[in-house]
Amino acid sequence: MSRYHEIKHRVATTFQRHVGNPILVRLPNQPILETTGRKSGVPRRTPIGGRRVGREFWIVSEFGEKSQYVRNIQADPRVRVRLKGRWHTGTAHLIPDDDPRARLKALPRFNSAAVRAIGTNLLTIRVDLDD
């Protein structure tokens, strides 16, 4: 990762962790991804943007395998997703062969624009929902 991308990643994740995520996680209609902390075993909730298509929920991670929630998925792919205030269980799959820029065109516009603007290593994730 270039020095520019490293700084961009550090600034964005610091802002998300301390400002954006604490606000967004409280909004009732904000989609939330809940993973299990790979070291702590504690549930970790991350506001996300994405779209449900049938029994699948699609996300694009802006920092790929550097994202903490992606690293948690790698350790334990069982997740929960809160959609419109209701929790759904499922199994997350990293899809490195998918074209994340094309995928973003099918996801909510505002979040997709933010992911494109700050992302340095886009990665598609599909959650197969149990219900």
mmCIF file of C-alpha atoms in Angstrom:
data_model
loop_
_atom_site.group_PDB
_atom_site.id
_atom_site.type_symbol
_atom_site.label_atom_id
_atom_site.label_comp_id
_atom_site.label_asym_id
_atom_site.label_seq_id
_atom_site.Cartn_x
_atom_site.Cartn_y
_atom_site.Cartn_z
ATOM 1 C CA MET A 1 0.000 0.000 0.000
ATOM 2 C CA SER A 2 1.366 3.414 -0.937
ATOM 3 C CA ARG A 3 2.087 6.035 1.712
ATOM 4 C CA TYR A 4 -0.860 8.083 0.403
ATOM 5 C CA HIS A 5 -3.240 5.126 0.730
ATOM 6 C CA GLU A 6 -1.906 4.326 4.206
ATOM 7 C CA ILE A 7 -2.594 7.901 5.395
ATOM 8 C CA LYS A 8 -6.019 7.898 3.706
ATOM 9 C CA HIS A 9 -6.844 4.589 5.448
ATOM 10 C CA ARG A 10 -5.696 5.858 8.846
ATOM 11 C CA VAL A 11 -7.650 9.134 8.609
ATOM 12 C CA ALA A 12 -10.827 7.443 7.350
ATOM 13 C CA THR A 13 -10.811 4.644 9.927
ATOM 14 C CA THR A 14 -10.090 7.047 12.789
ATOM 15 C CA PHE A 15 -13.029 9.221 11.715
ATOM 16 C CA GLN A 16 -15.303 6.193 11.289
ATOM 17 C CA ARG A 17 -14.352 4.681 14.641
ATOM 18 C CA HIS A 18 -14.697 7.858 16.714
ATOM 19 C CA VAL A 19 -17.322 9.943 14.886
ATOM 20 C CA GLY A 20 -19.261 8.246 12.092
ATOM 21 C CA ASN A 21 -19.891 4.751 13.449
ATOM 22 C CA PRO A 22 -21.074 5.788 16.955
ATOM 23 C CA ILE A 23 -23.705 8.018 15.324
ATOM 24 C CA LEU A 24 -24.750 5.701 12.495
ATOM 25 C CA VAL A 25 -25.091 2.592 14.666
ATOM 26 C CA ARG A 26 -27.878 4.382 16.599
ATOM 27 C CA LEU A 27 -29.991 5.201 13.540
ATOM 28 C CA PRO A 28 -32.930 2.754 13.381
ATOM 29 C CA ASN A 29 -32.874 2.177 9.606
ATOM 30 C CA GLN A 30 -29.084 2.077 9.194
ATOM 31 C CA PRO A 31 -27.948 -1.388 8.067
ATOM 32 C CA ILE A 32 -25.568 -2.883 10.627
ATOM 33 C CA LEU A 33 -23.179 -5.816 10.211
ATOM 34 C CA GLU A 34 -22.448 -7.706 13.415
ATOM 35 C CA THR A 35 -19.344 -9.892 13.424
ATOM 36 C CA THR A 36 -17.611 -11.706 16.264
ATOM 37 C CA GLY A 37 -14.331 -10.123 17.351
ATOM 38 C CA ARG A 38 -11.558 -12.466 16.249
ATOM 39 C CA LYS A 39 -9.514 -11.850 19.404
ATOM 40 C CA SER A 40 -12.128 -10.841 21.965
ATOM 41 C CA GLY A 41 -15.053 -13.037 20.924
ATOM 42 C CA VAL A 42 -17.282 -10.003 21.587
ATOM 43 C CA PRO A 43 -19.949 -8.940 19.050
ATOM 44 C CA ARG A 44 -18.729 -6.025 16.907
ATOM 45 C CA ARG A 45 -21.253 -3.824 15.116
ATOM 46 C CA THR A 46 -20.356 -1.851 12.010
ATOM 47 C CA PRO A 47 -22.671 0.478 10.062
ATOM 48 C CA ILE A 48 -22.585 -0.571 6.420
ATOM 49 C CA GLY A 49 -24.173 0.213 3.115
ATOM 50 C CA GLY A 50 -25.421 -2.546 0.915
ATOM 51 C CA ARG A 51 -28.457 -4.106 -0.647
ATOM 52 C CA ARG A 52 -30.531 -7.183 -0.058
ATOM 53 C CA VAL A 53 -31.246 -9.232 -3.169
ATOM 54 C CA GLY A 54 -33.476 -12.171 -2.280
ATOM 55 C CA ARG A 55 -31.677 -14.139 0.451
ATOM 56 C CA GLU A 56 -28.343 -12.389 -0.157
ATOM 57 C CA PHE A 57 -26.997 -9.129 1.201
ATOM 58 C CA TRP A 58 -24.197 -7.479 -0.801
ATOM 59 C CA ILE A 59 -21.537 -5.121 0.621
ATOM 60 C CA VAL A 60 -18.337 -3.576 -0.717
ATOM 61 C CA SER A 61 -15.601 -3.011 1.858
ATOM 62 C CA GLU A 62 -13.584 0.128 1.154
ATOM 63 C CA PHE A 63 -10.372 -1.259 2.674
ATOM 64 C CA GLY A 64 -10.672 -4.939 1.778
ATOM 65 C CA GLU A 65 -8.771 -7.265 4.086
ATOM 66 C CA LYS A 66 -7.506 -4.312 6.146
ATOM 67 C CA SER A 67 -11.059 -3.669 7.399
ATOM 68 C CA GLN A 68 -11.512 -5.012 10.907
ATOM 69 C CA TYR A 69 -14.914 -6.477 10.099
ATOM 70 C CA VAL A 70 -13.422 -8.323 7.105
ATOM 71 C CA ARG A 71 -10.703 -9.755 9.327
ATOM 72 C CA ASN A 72 -13.418 -10.839 11.776
ATOM 73 C CA ILE A 73 -15.318 -12.522 8.909
ATOM 74 C CA GLN A 74 -12.170 -14.385 7.918
ATOM 75 C CA ALA A 75 -11.946 -15.761 11.468
ATOM 76 C CA ASP A 76 -15.689 -16.530 11.769
ATOM 77 C CA PRO A 77 -18.008 -16.050 8.778
ATOM 78 C CA ARG A 78 -21.224 -16.346 10.838
ATOM 79 C CA VAL A 79 -22.688 -12.838 11.057
ATOM 80 C CA ARG A 80 -25.880 -10.934 11.731
ATOM 81 C CA VAL A 81 -27.205 -8.106 9.561
ATOM 82 C CA ARG A 82 -29.737 -5.548 10.787
ATOM 83 C CA LEU A 83 -32.023 -4.468 7.965
ATOM 84 C CA LYS A 84 -34.892 -2.039 8.556
ATOM 85 C CA GLY A 85 -34.625 -2.661 12.302
ATOM 86 C CA ARG A 86 -34.766 -6.477 12.051
ATOM 87 C CA TRP A 87 -31.807 -8.811 12.663
ATOM 88 C CA HIS A 88 -30.998 -11.621 10.197
ATOM 89 C CA THR A 89 -28.368 -14.328 10.672
ATOM 90 C CA GLY A 90 -26.188 -15.480 7.817
ATOM 91 C CA THR A 91 -22.815 -16.537 6.516
ATOM 92 C CA ALA A 92 -20.483 -13.982 4.945
ATOM 93 C CA HIS A 93 -18.307 -14.794 1.935
ATOM 94 C CA LEU A 94 -15.460 -12.668 0.580
ATOM 95 C CA ILE A 95 -15.749 -12.499 -3.209
ATOM 96 C CA PRO A 96 -12.348 -11.282 -4.483
ATOM 97 C CA ASP A 97 -13.158 -12.224 -8.105
ATOM 98 C CA ASP A 98 -16.202 -9.936 -8.197
ATOM 99 C CA ASP A 99 -15.796 -6.465 -9.739
ATOM 100 C CA PRO A 100 -16.415 -4.204 -6.707
ATOM 101 C CA ARG A 101 -16.742 -1.020 -8.802
ATOM 102 C CA ALA A 102 -19.460 -2.621 -10.927
ATOM 103 C CA ARG A 103 -21.090 -3.997 -7.751
ATOM 104 C CA LEU A 104 -21.201 -0.501 -6.226
ATOM 105 C CA LYS A 105 -23.402 0.622 -9.124
ATOM 106 C CA ALA A 106 -26.103 -1.789 -7.874
ATOM 107 C CA LEU A 107 -25.825 -0.663 -4.236
ATOM 108 C CA PRO A 108 -27.253 2.470 -2.545
ATOM 109 C CA ARG A 109 -25.856 5.555 -4.257
ATOM 110 C CA PHE A 110 -24.765 7.640 -1.229
ATOM 111 C CA ASN A 111 -22.798 4.855 0.448
ATOM 112 C CA SER A 112 -21.323 3.740 -2.881
ATOM 113 C CA ALA A 113 -20.023 7.256 -3.544
ATOM 114 C CA ALA A 114 -18.370 7.327 -0.104
ATOM 115 C CA VAL A 115 -16.793 3.900 -0.614
ATOM 116 C CA ARG A 116 -15.407 4.958 -4.003
ATOM 117 C CA ALA A 117 -14.108 8.254 -2.566
ATOM 118 C CA ILE A 118 -12.232 6.848 0.437
ATOM 119 C CA GLY A 119 -11.641 3.256 -0.630
ATOM 120 C CA THR A 120 -8.144 2.034 -1.327
ATOM 121 C CA ASN A 121 -8.690 -1.712 -1.744
ATOM 122 C CA LEU A 122 -12.298 -2.539 -2.606
ATOM 123 C CA LEU A 123 -13.602 -6.026 -1.810
ATOM 124 C CA THR A 124 -17.071 -7.476 -2.424
ATOM 125 C CA ILE A 125 -18.767 -9.405 0.360
ATOM 126 C CA ARG A 126 -21.916 -11.498 0.038
ATOM 127 C CA VAL A 127 -23.892 -12.542 3.085
ATOM 128 C CA ASP A 128 -26.096 -15.580 2.544
ATOM 129 C CA LEU A 129 -29.031 -14.922 4.872
ATOM 130 C CA ASP A 130 -30.639 -17.804 6.751
ATOM 131 C CA ASP A 131 -34.122 -16.252 6.567
#
